[in-house]
Coordinates of C-alpha atoms in Angstrom, one line a residue:
M1 CA 0.0 0.0 0.0
Q2 CA 1.3 3.4 -1.0
M3 CA 0.7 6.6 1.0
G4 CA -2.9 7.6 0.4
D5 CA -4.1 4.3 -1.1
A6 CA -6.2 3.4 2.0
G7 CA -8.3 6.6 1.7
V8 CA -8.6 6.2 -2.0
L9 CA -10.0 2.7 -1.6
L10 CA -12.5 3.7 1.0
E11 CA -13.8 6.7 -1.0
Y12 CA -14.1 4.5 -4.1
F13 CA -16.0 1.8 -2.3
Q14 CA -18.3 4.3 -0.6
R15 CA -19.1 5.9 -4.0
R16 CA -19.8 2.5 -5.6
K17 CA -22.1 1.5 -2.7
G18 CA -23.9 4.8 -2.9
E19 CA -24.6 4.1 -6.6
N20 CA -25.8 0.6 -5.9
P21 CA -26.5 -0.7 -2.4
S22 CA -25.7 -4.3 -3.6
F23 CA -22.1 -3.4 -4.1
F24 CA -20.1 -5.5 -1.6
Y25 CA -16.6 -4.9 -0.2
A26 CA -14.7 -6.5 2.7
I27 CA -11.5 -5.3 4.4
Q28 CA -9.3 -7.2 6.7
V29 CA -7.0 -5.3 9.1
D30 CA -4.0 -6.5 11.1
E31 CA -3.4 -6.2 14.8
D32 CA -2.3 -2.6 14.3
D33 CA -5.6 -1.8 12.4
Q34 CA -3.6 -1.5 9.1
L35 CA -5.4 -2.5 5.9
T36 CA -4.1 -5.9 4.7
N37 CA -6.5 -7.9 2.4
I38 CA -9.3 -6.3 0.4
F39 CA -12.1 -7.9 -1.6
W40 CA -15.0 -6.4 -3.6
A41 CA -17.7 -7.5 -6.0
D42 CA -20.6 -5.6 -7.5
A43 CA -24.2 -6.8 -7.9
N44 CA -23.7 -8.0 -11.5
S45 CA -20.8 -10.1 -10.5
I46 CA -22.8 -11.8 -7.7
M47 CA -25.7 -12.5 -10.1
D48 CA -23.3 -13.8 -12.8
Y49 CA -21.9 -16.2 -10.2
D50 CA -25.3 -17.7 -9.6
Y51 CA -25.6 -18.4 -13.3
F52 CA -22.0 -19.4 -14.2
G53 CA -20.3 -20.2 -10.9
D54 CA -19.8 -23.8 -11.6
V55 CA -16.2 -23.2 -12.6
V56 CA -14.0 -20.5 -11.1
C57 CA -10.4 -19.5 -12.0
F58 CA -8.6 -17.6 -9.2
D59 CA -6.2 -15.6 -11.3
T60 CA -3.0 -14.4 -9.6
I61 CA -1.9 -12.1 -12.4
Y62 CA 0.7 -10.2 -10.3
K63 CA 2.9 -13.3 -9.7
D64 CA 3.8 -14.0 -13.3
A65 CA 3.4 -10.5 -14.8
E66 CA 5.8 -8.9 -12.2
C67 CA 3.3 -6.2 -11.3
G68 CA 3.8 -3.8 -8.5
R69 CA 0.4 -4.5 -6.9
P70 CA -0.9 -8.0 -5.8
F71 CA -4.1 -7.8 -7.7
T72 CA -6.2 -11.0 -8.1
Q73 CA -9.5 -11.9 -9.8
F74 CA -12.2 -14.6 -9.6
I75 CA -13.0 -15.3 -13.2
G76 CA -15.5 -17.6 -14.9
V77 CA -16.9 -18.2 -18.3
N78 CA -20.4 -17.3 -19.5
H79 CA -22.8 -19.0 -22.0
H80 CA -21.0 -17.2 -24.9
K81 CA -17.6 -18.6 -23.9
Q82 CA -16.6 -15.1 -22.7
P83 CA -14.7 -14.3 -19.5
V84 CA -17.0 -13.1 -16.7
L85 CA -15.7 -11.5 -13.5
F86 CA -17.0 -12.7 -10.1
G87 CA -14.9 -10.5 -7.8
S88 CA -11.5 -8.8 -7.3
A89 CA -9.0 -8.6 -4.4
V90 CA -5.8 -7.0 -3.3
L91 CA -3.6 -9.3 -1.1
Y92 CA -1.1 -8.3 1.5
D93 CA 0.7 -11.7 1.6
E94 CA 0.4 -15.3 0.6
T95 CA -0.2 -17.0 3.9
V96 CA -2.8 -19.6 4.8
E97 CA -4.6 -17.1 6.9
S98 CA -4.9 -14.6 4.1
F99 CA -6.1 -17.1 1.6
K100 CA -8.6 -18.6 4.1
W101 CA -10.0 -15.1 4.7
L102 CA -10.3 -14.4 1.0
F103 CA -12.0 -17.7 0.0
D104 CA -14.3 -17.5 3.0
T105 CA -15.3 -13.9 2.2
F106 CA -15.9 -14.9 -1.4
K107 CA -18.0 -17.9 -0.3
V108 CA -20.1 -15.7 2.1
V109 CA -20.9 -13.0 -0.4
M110 CA -21.9 -15.7 -3.0
G111 CA -24.5 -17.1 -0.6
S112 CA -22.4 -20.1 0.5
K113 CA -22.7 -21.5 -3.0
Q114 CA -19.5 -23.4 -3.8
P115 CA -18.1 -23.9 -7.3
K116 CA -17.8 -27.4 -8.8
T117 CA -14.2 -26.7 -9.8
I118 CA -11.7 -24.0 -8.8
L119 CA -8.5 -23.5 -10.8
T120 CA -5.5 -21.7 -9.3
G121 CA -1.8 -21.4 -9.7
R122 CA 0.6 -23.9 -8.4
N123 CA 0.6 -23.1 -4.7
S124 CA 0.5 -25.6 -1.9
I125 CA -0.5 -22.9 0.7
M126 CA -3.4 -22.0 -1.5
S127 CA -4.4 -25.6 -1.8
E128 CA -4.5 -26.0 2.0
A129 CA -6.8 -23.0 2.3
I130 CA -9.2 -24.2 -0.4
S131 CA -9.5 -27.7 1.1
T132 CA -10.4 -26.0 4.5
V133 CA -12.8 -23.3 3.3
L134 CA -14.3 -25.1 0.2
P135 CA -14.8 -28.7 1.1
G136 CA -16.2 -30.7 -1.8
T137 CA -14.9 -28.3 -4.5
V138 CA -12.4 -29.9 -6.8
H139 CA -9.1 -28.0 -6.9
R140 CA -6.8 -28.2 -9.9
Y141 CA -4.1 -26.0 -11.4
C142 CA -5.1 -23.7 -14.2
V143 CA -3.5 -24.6 -17.5
W144 CA -3.7 -21.0 -18.6
N145 CA -1.9 -19.9 -15.5
I146 CA 0.8 -22.5 -16.2
Y147 CA 1.2 -21.1 -19.7
Q148 CA 1.8 -17.7 -18.2
S149 CA 4.3 -19.1 -15.7
A150 CA 6.1 -20.8 -18.6
A151 CA 6.4 -17.5 -20.4
K152 CA 8.2 -16.1 -17.3
N153 CA 10.4 -19.2 -16.5
L154 CA 11.2 -20.0 -20.1
T155 CA 11.6 -16.4 -21.4
R156 CA 14.6 -17.2 -23.5
F157 CA 12.9 -19.9 -25.5
F158 CA 9.8 -17.9 -26.0
K159 CA 11.8 -15.0 -27.4
E160 CA 14.5 -16.7 -29.3
T161 CA 12.6 -19.5 -30.9
E162 CA 9.4 -18.7 -32.8
T163 CA 8.1 -22.3 -32.8
F164 CA 8.5 -22.9 -29.1
A165 CA 5.4 -21.0 -28.0
L166 CA 3.3 -22.9 -30.6
D167 CA 4.7 -26.3 -29.6
F168 CA 4.3 -25.7 -25.9
N169 CA 0.8 -24.3 -26.5
Q170 CA -0.2 -27.4 -28.4
C171 CA 1.3 -29.7 -25.8
I172 CA -0.7 -28.4 -22.9
F173 CA -4.0 -27.3 -24.6
E174 CA -4.7 -29.7 -27.5
F175 CA -4.0 -33.3 -26.3
F176 CA -6.7 -35.0 -24.4
E177 CA -5.3 -38.6 -24.5
E178 CA -2.6 -39.5 -22.1
E179 CA -0.5 -41.3 -24.7
D180 CA -0.6 -38.3 -27.0
F181 CA 0.3 -35.9 -24.2
V182 CA 3.3 -37.9 -22.9
A183 CA 4.6 -38.3 -26.5
A184 CA 4.3 -34.6 -27.2
W185 CA 6.0 -33.6 -23.9
K186 CA 9.0 -35.8 -24.6
S187 CA 9.2 -34.5 -28.1
L188 CA 9.2 -30.9 -26.8
L189 CA 12.0 -31.6 -24.3
E190 CA 14.2 -33.3 -27.0
R191 CA 13.6 -30.8 -29.7
Y192 CA 14.6 -27.8 -27.6
D193 CA 17.2 -29.6 -25.3
L194 CA 15.2 -29.1 -22.1
E195 CA 15.6 -32.6 -20.5
D196 CA 17.5 -31.1 -17.6
N197 CA 15.2 -28.1 -17.0
E198 CA 14.1 -28.3 -13.3
W199 CA 11.0 -26.2 -13.7
L200 CA 9.6 -28.4 -16.5
A201 CA 10.6 -31.6 -14.6
K202 CA 8.7 -30.5 -11.6
L203 CA 5.7 -29.4 -13.7
F204 CA 5.6 -32.9 -15.3
E205 CA 5.6 -34.6 -11.9
E206 CA 2.5 -32.6 -11.0
R207 CA 0.8 -33.3 -14.4
K208 CA -2.2 -35.1 -12.8
N209 CA -3.2 -31.8 -11.2
W210 CA -3.3 -29.8 -14.4
A211 CA -2.8 -31.8 -17.6
L212 CA -6.0 -32.3 -19.6
P213 CA -5.9 -36.1 -20.0
Y214 CA -6.1 -36.5 -16.2
V215 CA -8.8 -34.0 -15.4
Q216 CA -11.5 -34.9 -18.0
D217 CA -13.9 -36.2 -15.3
I218 CA -14.1 -32.7 -13.9
F219 CA -16.3 -29.9 -15.3
Y220 CA -14.1 -27.2 -16.9
A221 CA -16.6 -25.4 -19.2
D222 CA -13.7 -25.0 -21.7
I223 CA -12.5 -22.1 -19.6
F224 CA -8.8 -22.5 -20.4
N225 CA -9.4 -21.9 -24.2
T226 CA -11.6 -18.9 -23.3
L227 CA -8.9 -17.3 -21.1
L228 CA -6.2 -17.9 -23.6
R229 CA -8.2 -16.5 -26.5
E230 CA -9.5 -13.4 -24.7
G231 CA -6.3 -12.3 -22.9
V232 CA -8.1 -10.9 -19.9
N233 CA -5.0 -9.6 -18.2
S234 CA -3.2 -8.0 -21.1
V235 CA -5.2 -4.8 -20.6
L236 CA -4.6 -4.5 -16.9
R237 CA -0.9 -5.2 -16.6
E238 CA 0.2 -1.7 -17.6
Y239 CA -2.0 -0.1 -14.9
L240 CA -0.8 -2.3 -12.0
I241 CA 2.7 -0.7 -11.7
L242 CA 3.4 1.4 -8.7
E243 CA 4.1 4.5 -10.7
I244 CA 0.4 4.8 -11.6
D245 CA -2.0 6.1 -9.0
F246 CA -4.2 3.4 -7.5
L247 CA -7.4 5.4 -8.1
Q248 CA -6.5 5.6 -11.8
F249 CA -6.1 1.8 -11.8
L250 CA -9.5 1.4 -10.2
K251 CA -11.1 3.6 -12.8
K252 CA -9.5 1.7 -15.6
Y253 CA -10.5 -1.6 -14.1
E254 CA -14.1 -0.3 -13.8
E255 CA -14.1 0.7 -17.5
F256 CA -12.6 -2.7 -18.4
V257 CA -15.4 -4.5 -16.6
K258 CA -18.1 -2.4 -18.3
E259 CA -16.5 -3.1 -21.7
R260 CA -16.6 -6.9 -21.0
R261 CA -20.3 -6.7 -20.0
Y262 CA -21.1 -4.6 -23.1
V263 CA -19.6 -7.4 -25.3
E264 CA -21.8 -9.9 -23.5
Q265 CA -24.9 -7.7 -24.1
E266 CA -24.0 -7.6 -27.8
A267 CA -23.7 -11.4 -27.9
D268 CA -27.1 -11.7 -26.1
Y269 CA -28.7 -9.5 -28.7
L270 CA -27.2 -11.4 -31.7
T271 CA -28.2 -14.7 -30.1
S272 CA -31.8 -13.7 -29.7
Q273 CA -32.1 -12.2 -33.2
V274 CA -30.0 -14.5 -35.3
T275 CA -30.1 -18.3 -35.5
P276 CA -27.0 -20.0 -37.0
R277 CA -27.6 -21.7 -40.4
A278 CA -28.0 -25.4 -40.0
S279 CA -28.7 -28.3 -42.3
S280 CA -32.0 -29.9 -42.6
M281 CA -31.0 -32.5 -40.1
R282 CA -33.2 -32.3 -37.1
V283 CA -30.5 -32.6 -34.4
L284 CA -28.5 -29.7 -35.8
W285 CA -31.7 -27.6 -36.2
Q286 CA -32.6 -28.3 -32.6
A287 CA -29.1 -27.4 -31.3
A288 CA -29.0 -24.2 -33.3
N289 CA -32.3 -23.1 -31.7
V290 CA -31.2 -24.0 -28.1
Y291 CA -27.5 -23.2 -27.9
T292 CA -25.8 -19.8 -28.0
H293 CA -23.7 -19.2 -31.1
A294 CA -20.5 -20.2 -29.3
A295 CA -21.9 -23.3 -27.8
F296 CA -23.5 -24.3 -31.1
E297 CA -20.0 -24.1 -32.7
M298 CA -18.7 -26.6 -30.2
F299 CA -21.6 -28.9 -30.9
R300 CA -21.3 -28.6 -34.7
M301 CA -17.6 -29.5 -34.5
E302 CA -18.5 -32.7 -32.8
F303 CA -21.3 -33.4 -35.2
E304 CA -19.0 -33.0 -38.2
L305 CA -16.9 -35.9 -36.8
L306 CA -19.7 -38.4 -37.1
S307 CA -18.6 -39.6 -40.5
N308 CA -15.2 -40.6 -39.0
C309 CA -16.8 -42.9 -36.3
L310 CA -17.6 -46.6 -36.7
V311 CA -19.9 -48.2 -34.2
Y312 CA -19.9 -51.9 -33.1
S313 CA -22.5 -53.4 -30.8
C314 CA -21.1 -55.1 -27.7
G315 CA -24.4 -56.5 -26.3
E316 CA -27.4 -55.5 -24.2
V317 CA -28.3 -56.0 -20.6
G318 CA -31.9 -55.1 -19.8
T319 CA -32.5 -51.5 -21.0
V320 CA -28.7 -50.7 -21.3
S321 CA -26.8 -51.3 -24.6
E322 CA -23.1 -51.1 -24.9
Y323 CA -21.2 -50.0 -28.0
E324 CA -17.6 -49.7 -29.2
V325 CA -16.8 -46.6 -31.2
A326 CA -13.6 -46.4 -33.3
V327 CA -12.4 -43.1 -34.8
K328 CA -10.6 -42.8 -38.1
D329 CA -6.8 -42.3 -37.8
K330 CA -7.0 -42.9 -34.0
S331 CA -5.9 -46.1 -32.3
K332 CA -7.9 -45.6 -29.2
V333 CA -11.4 -47.1 -29.0
Y334 CA -14.2 -45.5 -27.0
F335 CA -17.1 -47.2 -25.2
V336 CA -20.6 -45.8 -25.0
R337 CA -23.4 -47.1 -22.7
Y338 CA -26.9 -46.1 -23.8
D339 CA -30.0 -46.5 -21.6
I340 CA -33.2 -46.7 -23.6
S341 CA -35.3 -46.1 -20.5
D342 CA -34.3 -42.4 -20.2
G343 CA -32.3 -41.8 -23.3
S344 CA -29.0 -41.2 -21.4
A345 CA -25.6 -42.1 -22.9
L346 CA -22.2 -42.2 -21.2
C347 CA -18.9 -42.2 -23.1
S348 CA -15.5 -43.2 -21.9
C349 CA -14.0 -40.0 -23.4
K350 CA -16.0 -37.9 -20.8
K351 CA -16.4 -35.0 -23.1
F352 CA -19.8 -34.1 -21.7
D353 CA -18.5 -34.2 -18.1
F354 CA -15.6 -32.0 -19.1
V355 CA -17.2 -29.4 -21.3
G356 CA -20.9 -30.0 -21.2
I357 CA -21.4 -30.7 -24.9
P358 CA -22.2 -34.2 -26.3
C359 CA -19.2 -35.9 -28.0
C360 CA -19.2 -37.3 -31.5
H361 CA -19.1 -40.9 -30.1
V362 CA -22.5 -40.4 -28.3
L363 CA -24.0 -38.6 -31.3
R364 CA -23.0 -41.5 -33.5
V365 CA -24.6 -44.1 -31.2
L366 CA -27.8 -42.0 -31.0
D367 CA -27.8 -41.8 -34.8
C368 CA -27.5 -45.6 -35.0
R369 CA -30.4 -45.9 -32.5
N370 CA -32.5 -43.6 -34.9
V371 CA -32.7 -40.9 -32.2
K372 CA -33.3 -37.8 -34.3
E373 CA -33.9 -35.3 -31.5
L374 CA -31.8 -35.0 -28.4
P375 CA -33.4 -35.3 -24.9
S376 CA -33.3 -32.2 -22.8
Q377 CA -30.6 -33.5 -20.4
Y378 CA -28.0 -33.1 -23.2
F379 CA -28.5 -29.3 -23.2
L380 CA -27.0 -27.8 -20.1
K381 CA -28.7 -24.6 -19.0
R382 CA -25.3 -22.8 -18.8
W383 CA -24.9 -23.1 -22.6
R384 CA -28.4 -22.3 -23.6
K385 CA -29.7 -19.0 -25.0
D386 CA -31.9 -18.7 -21.9
A387 CA -29.1 -19.4 -19.4
K388 CA -29.8 -16.1 -17.6
S389 CA -33.6 -16.4 -17.7
G390 CA -35.8 -17.2 -14.8
L391 CA -35.4 -16.4 -11.1
I392 CA -32.5 -17.7 -9.1
R393 CA -33.4 -19.9 -6.1
D394 CA -31.2 -21.5 -3.6
D395 CA -32.3 -25.0 -4.4
A396 CA -31.2 -24.6 -8.0
G397 CA -27.9 -25.4 -9.5
F398 CA -25.2 -27.0 -7.5
P399 CA -25.5 -28.1 -3.9
H400 CA -25.0 -25.7 -1.0
Q401 CA -22.8 -26.2 2.0
D402 CA -25.0 -24.3 4.4
E403 CA -27.0 -27.0 6.0
Q404 CA -26.5 -25.7 9.5
K405 CA -28.0 -22.3 8.7
S406 CA -31.5 -21.6 9.8
S407 CA -34.4 -21.9 7.4
L408 CA -35.2 -18.2 8.1
Q409 CA -31.8 -17.2 6.7
K410 CA -32.2 -19.4 3.7
R411 CA -35.6 -17.9 2.9
Y412 CA -34.4 -14.4 3.3
R413 CA -31.4 -14.9 1.1
S414 CA -33.4 -16.6 -1.6
L415 CA -36.0 -13.8 -1.6
C416 CA -33.3 -11.1 -1.8
R417 CA -31.9 -12.8 -4.9
I418 CA -35.3 -13.1 -6.5
L419 CA -36.2 -9.5 -5.8
Y420 CA -32.9 -8.2 -7.0
K421 CA -33.4 -10.0 -10.3
L422 CA -36.8 -8.4 -10.7
A423 CA -35.4 -5.0 -9.7
A424 CA -32.5 -5.2 -12.1
R425 CA -34.6 -6.1 -15.0
A426 CA -37.6 -3.8 -14.3
S427 CA -35.3 -0.8 -13.9
E428 CA -34.2 -1.0 -17.5
N429 CA -37.6 0.2 -18.8
I430 CA -40.0 2.8 -17.5
H431 CA -43.0 0.7 -18.2
A432 CA -41.6 -2.4 -16.5
Y433 CA -40.7 -0.2 -13.6
A434 CA -44.2 1.2 -13.3
F435 CA -45.6 -2.3 -13.5
M436 CA -43.4 -3.6 -10.7
E437 CA -44.2 -0.6 -8.6
N438 CA -47.9 -1.2 -8.9
Q439 CA -47.6 -4.9 -8.2
S440 CA -45.5 -4.4 -5.1
D441 CA -48.5 -3.0 -3.2
Q442 CA -50.7 -6.0 -4.1
I443 CA -47.9 -8.4 -3.2
L444 CA -47.3 -6.8 0.1
E445 CA -51.1 -6.9 0.9
Q446 CA -51.2 -10.6 0.1
V447 CA -48.2 -11.3 2.2
E448 CA -49.7 -9.4 5.2
R449 CA -53.0 -11.3 4.7
I450 CA -51.2 -14.6 4.8
L451 CA -49.2 -13.7 7.9
Q452 CA -52.3 -12.4 9.8
T453 CA -54.4 -15.5 8.9
K454 CA -51.7 -17.8 10.0
L455 CA -51.2 -15.9 13.3
L456 CA -54.9 -15.9 13.9
E457 CA -55.2 -19.6 13.5
E458 CA -52.2 -20.3 15.8
T459 CA -53.4 -17.8 18.4
S460 CA -56.8 -19.5 18.5
M461 CA -55.2 -22.8 19.0
N462 CA -53.0 -21.6 21.8
A463 CA -56.0 -19.9 23.5
A464 CA -58.1 -23.0 23.3
S465 CA -55.2 -25.1 24.7
K466 CA -54.8 -22.7 27.6
G467 CA -58.5 -22.7 28.4
Q468 CA -58.6 -26.5 28.5
S469 CA -55.6 -26.6 30.8
Q470 CA -57.1 -24.0 33.2
S471 CA -60.4 -25.9 33.4
Q472 CA -58.5 -28.9 34.8
M473 CA -56.6 -26.9 37.4
P474 CA -57.6 -27.7 41.1
G475 CA -58.7 -24.8 43.4
D476 CA -60.4 -22.7 40.8
G477 CA -63.7 -22.7 42.7
M478 CA -65.4 -24.3 39.6
N479 CA -64.5 -27.9 39.0
N480 CA -66.0 -28.4 35.5
E481 CA -66.7 -31.8 34.0
N482 CA -66.2 -32.6 30.3
N483 CA -69.5 -31.0 29.3
G484 CA -68.5 -27.7 30.9
E485 CA -71.3 -27.6 33.4
C486 CA -70.7 -27.0 37.1
R487 CA -70.9 -29.9 39.5
R488 CA -73.8 -29.7 41.8
L489 CA -72.6 -30.7 45.2
G490 CA -76.0 -30.1 47.0
G491 CA -74.4 -28.1 49.8
R492 CA -71.9 -30.9 50.8
K493 CA -68.8 -29.6 52.5
K494 CA -65.5 -30.2 50.8
K495 CA -62.1 -30.0 52.4
D496 CA -60.8 -27.1 50.4
A497 CA -63.9 -25.3 49.2
T498 CA -67.6 -24.8 50.0
I499 CA -69.9 -24.3 47.0
R500 CA -73.4 -23.1 47.2
R501 CA -75.8 -22.2 44.4
R502 CA -78.6 -19.7 45.0
K503 CA -80.0 -16.7 43.2
Q504 CA -78.4 -13.5 44.2
S505 CA -78.4 -9.9 43.0
G506 CA -75.3 -8.4 41.3
T507 CA -74.6 -6.3 44.4
E508 CA -74.4 -9.3 46.6
I509 CA -72.1 -11.1 44.2
N510 CA -69.7 -8.1 44.1
K511 CA -69.6 -7.9 47.9
R512 CA -68.9 -11.6 48.2
H513 CA -66.1 -11.4 45.6
K514 CA -64.5 -8.4 47.4
G515 CA -64.6 -10.3 50.7
L516 CA -62.9 -13.3 49.2
N517 CA -60.1 -11.3 47.4
G518 CA -56.8 -12.9 48.1
K519 CA -58.1 -16.1 49.7
S520 CA -57.3 -19.5 48.1
D521 CA -58.4 -22.0 50.7
A522 CA -62.1 -21.3 50.7
V523 CA -63.9 -20.2 47.6
E524 CA -67.6 -19.5 47.3
I525 CA -69.1 -18.8 43.9
S526 CA -72.6 -17.5 43.4
M527 CA -74.3 -16.6 40.2
D528 CA -77.7 -16.2 38.7
S529 CA -79.0 -19.4 37.4
N530 CA -80.4 -17.6 34.3
D531 CA -76.9 -16.2 33.3
P532 CA -74.5 -18.4 31.4
P533 CA -71.1 -19.0 33.1
M534 CA -68.2 -16.9 31.8
A535 CA -65.1 -18.9 30.9
S536 CA -61.9 -17.9 32.7
N537 CA -60.1 -17.0 29.4
E538 CA -62.8 -14.7 28.1
F539 CA -62.2 -10.9 28.0
P540 CA -64.6 -8.1 27.4
S541 CA -64.5 -6.7 23.9
H542 CA -63.5 -3.2 25.0
A543 CA -60.2 -4.6 26.5
R544 CA -58.8 -5.4 23.0
N545 CA -56.4 -3.2 21.2
S546 CA -58.4 -1.5 18.5
S547 CA -55.5 -1.1 16.1
N548 CA -54.0 -4.6 16.4
Q549 CA -55.6 -7.1 18.6
F550 CA -52.7 -9.5 18.3
F551 CA -49.8 -7.2 18.8
P552 CA -50.3 -4.6 21.5
S553 CA -47.8 -1.8 21.3
S554 CA -47.1 -2.1 25.0
Q555 CA -45.6 -5.6 24.4
S556 CA -43.0 -4.6 21.9
A557 CA -39.7 -6.4 22.3
Q558 CA -36.5 -6.4 20.3
G559 CA -35.9 -9.5 18.2
P560 CA -33.0 -11.9 18.5
Y561 CA -29.7 -10.9 17.0
I562 CA -28.4 -13.2 14.3
P563 CA -24.7 -12.7 14.1
G564 CA -23.0 -12.4 10.7
H565 CA -19.5 -12.0 9.5
H566 CA -17.8 -8.7 10.3
F567 CA -16.1 -7.3 7.2
G568 CA -15.8 -3.6 8.1
L569 CA -17.4 -0.9 6.2
G570 CA -20.0 -1.9 3.6
S571 CA -20.4 -5.4 4.8
F572 CA -23.4 -6.9 6.6
Q573 CA -23.4 -7.3 10.4
G574 CA -26.6 -9.1 11.2
F575 CA -30.4 -8.8 11.0
H576 CA -33.6 -9.4 12.9
G577 CA -36.1 -11.8 11.6
T578 CA -37.4 -12.0 8.1
P579 CA -38.0 -8.6 6.5
Q580 CA -40.9 -7.4 4.3
F581 CA -40.4 -4.8 1.7
T582 CA -42.1 -1.4 2.0
Q583 CA -42.6 1.1 -0.7
E584 CA -39.8 3.2 0.7
F585 CA -36.8 1.3 -0.7
S586 CA -34.5 2.3 2.1
A587 CA -32.5 0.4 4.6
P588 CA -34.9 -1.6 6.9
V589 CA -34.9 -1.7 10.6
L590 CA -36.6 -4.9 11.8
Q591 CA -38.6 -4.7 15.0
Q592 CA -40.1 -7.8 16.5
Q593 CA -43.2 -7.8 18.6
S594 CA -44.3 -10.7 20.8
Y595 CA -47.8 -11.6 21.8
G596 CA -49.4 -9.5 24.5
G597 CA -51.8 -10.9 27.0
E598 CA -51.3 -14.2 28.8
A599 CA -48.0 -15.5 29.9
H600 CA -48.7 -19.0 28.7
L601 CA -48.3 -17.9 25.1
G602 CA -44.6 -17.6 25.6
Q603 CA -44.4 -21.3 26.3
A604 CA -46.0 -22.3 23.0
P605 CA -44.1 -24.6 20.7
E606 CA -43.6 -21.8 18.2
I607 CA -42.8 -18.2 18.8
H608 CA -44.7 -15.9 16.4
H609 CA -43.5 -12.4 15.7
A610 CA -44.8 -9.4 13.8
L611 CA -42.1 -7.6 11.7
Q612 CA -42.1 -3.9 10.9
F613 CA -39.9 -1.6 8.9
V614 CA -38.7 1.8 9.9
A615 CA -37.0 3.9 7.3
S616 CA -33.4 5.0 8.0
N617 CA -30.1 5.6 6.3
S618 CA -28.1 2.7 4.9
Q619 CA -25.1 2.9 7.3
L620 CA -24.7 -0.1 9.5
E621 CA -24.8 1.6 12.8
P622 CA -26.8 0.9 16.0
Q623 CA -30.1 2.7 16.1
G624 CA -31.4 4.4 19.2
G625 CA -28.7 2.8 21.4
D626 CA -30.3 -0.7 21.3
Q627 CA -27.8 -3.5 21.4
G628 CA -27.7 -5.6 18.2
H629 CA -30.3 -3.4 16.5
Y630 CA -29.0 -2.4 13.1
T631 CA -30.2 -0.9 9.9
I632 CA -29.3 -3.0 6.9
P633 CA -29.4 -2.3 3.2
V634 CA -31.8 -4.7 1.5
W635 CA -29.3 -6.1 -1.0
D636 CA -26.4 -6.6 1.5
F637 CA -27.6 -10.2 1.9
L638 CA -26.9 -11.1 -1.7

C-alpha cells in the first residue's frame, strides 16, 4: 500500500455502494488496524456467479506479470464462452490465513454456494486454504496460469525460438489422450534440449493436477481456451505498476469490466435475433435453436466428426446397450453405454462431463439408434440461450454447503436474490418499472394477509389449549366436567372449598367477591341461574387493542440478533427476523413484537412475531442505542 491508497480505496468503495447498495466490499485489518487484504464485488458479479459459478479460476496475475500491486480476480466463463468477473481482491501476503479469509469472504458473499471446480496457480498454501474453506470443491491447477508461468520461467525460449510457443501451447492445450500428451511432452524436451530443466521436470511430476488427459472427469466449461483467446489480463498489466496512482487503476478496471459486459450484451442480442444456419438434419436444427452461437459451434464441430466414427455393438443387458466406437486415424477405442429407458448415454471420453457438450461418439450411437432429437438432459442450462432467464433460487444449480444455517436465513437470502433479479430487469424500462411498482402494493397486501391469517389460527389454537388446561386446574372454585357444566354438590362440604348455588343480586355477588379477594383455601361462587357461566379465558371486547388485537404496542420487544461476518465498512453485520419490503426502498430496521396478554403464550411450541420496517439511512450503525439493533441495506444479503 502506498501513501494515500487506503483513503482512495474507502472513498471509491463508498461511492460504488452509494450508486448501488448491492455493491459488496470487505476489508481485513491486522493487529495494528492497518489494511491488509481487500475484496470487492458488484451486484452484476454476484448475479453472474449464480448463473456461471460452476467453474472459477482464481487468477493471480501479479505473480507472473511482475506487477507492483498484488491484484487478483475470480474469473468464470459465461454461455457465450466469454470471461466473466465474479470478484476482485488485493492481497497483502500469501499466507494460509490470508487465503482462508479471502476464500471464506468470497463464499459468504456468494450465498455459500461453492463452485464445482476451482482453478488456481501452483501453490501448496493456496491448496491448503481451499481444502479447508471449500470442502467438496475440486481444486486443480489452471492450464492458462501454467502457460503464463512458462512465459516467465522460459523467457529465452519464447523470445529466441518462434516455434517454441506454438509447440508448448499445443502440448498443454490440445492433447486429451494420455499417450498423445506424454509423447508430445517428450518430443518438446528433446527438440529444444530441455531434458535437464528443473522447472519443466517439476511441472511434469504434477501433471495429474493440471494436464487435460487427467482431469476430464471434472467440469471445466472449456475455460482455459476462453482465457487464452480473450487475454483478460493484457489490458490490466500496464496499470498495475506502482508509478500509476491506485485510483487511476480502479477507474481503468471499472471501464474494463463495463466493456466486458457490453460485449456480453451484444452477444445476447445477436443470439436472440439470429439463429445459425444449420442443415435440414433435425438434431442440428434443434441445437441451433437451443444453444448460443459459441456453444453451437462446439456442438457442430462434434457433429461433423460423425462420419469418422464406426460403431460396433457389444451386447445388451436389460435397457442398457453397450457400443464400441472407433475413430478414423486414431488407435484408441471408446465405449458408450446407452440406456433406452431415459435416453441417457455415457462415453469413456467424458467430453460431456468435461465441457458440457455431447461428444461425437455419443452422437454416432444415437444416430444408429435412430434418435433424431436429443433429450433435454443433453442441453446444459449454462450453454443455452436462456441461461440467464428465470429467477434464481437457492435450491437450483449445485448443492449448497450451508445445511447448518437456519431456514429463516435461507428464505431471506433466496427472496433477496429473486427480488434483486426483478429490480435489475424492471429498472431498465420505465413501463416495466411502473408495472413492478404497482404490483408491489398488491404483493405486500397478500403477504400481510397470509401472515395475519396464520397468526390468527395459531393464536386461537393456543388460547383453546390454555382454556382447556385451566379448566382442569384444582382450586379454581369451579370444577367443570367434560361437558363444561358445574358440578352440583348439594351443599356438601369439601375439604378445600364450599360451594353453594342460589339466586343473588349483582350487588351481593360483588360484595362476596370483594370479601374473598386474596383467599385461596375457601372459595364461594354465586351466580344467577339464568346467566351463562363466563369462561376464565374470556375478556370483554373493549379490552382489546383496536389497532391490532394480536400485537399490542405495549408488548414490543427487540428480536433476537443473528450474528454475521464482520467485514468492516460496507459489509453486513446481522439482521432481525425476516423482512418485508415497503414502498420506501430504504434500509430496513426490523422490529419484533411478541404476543401480549397471557404468559402462557410464551411457552407455545412456536414463537410468532410481527415484523415492521422503519426507514433510516443505509449505514450499518446501531439505532437508538439498542444493542444488536441495526439498519441493513436490503441487498447486503446477496
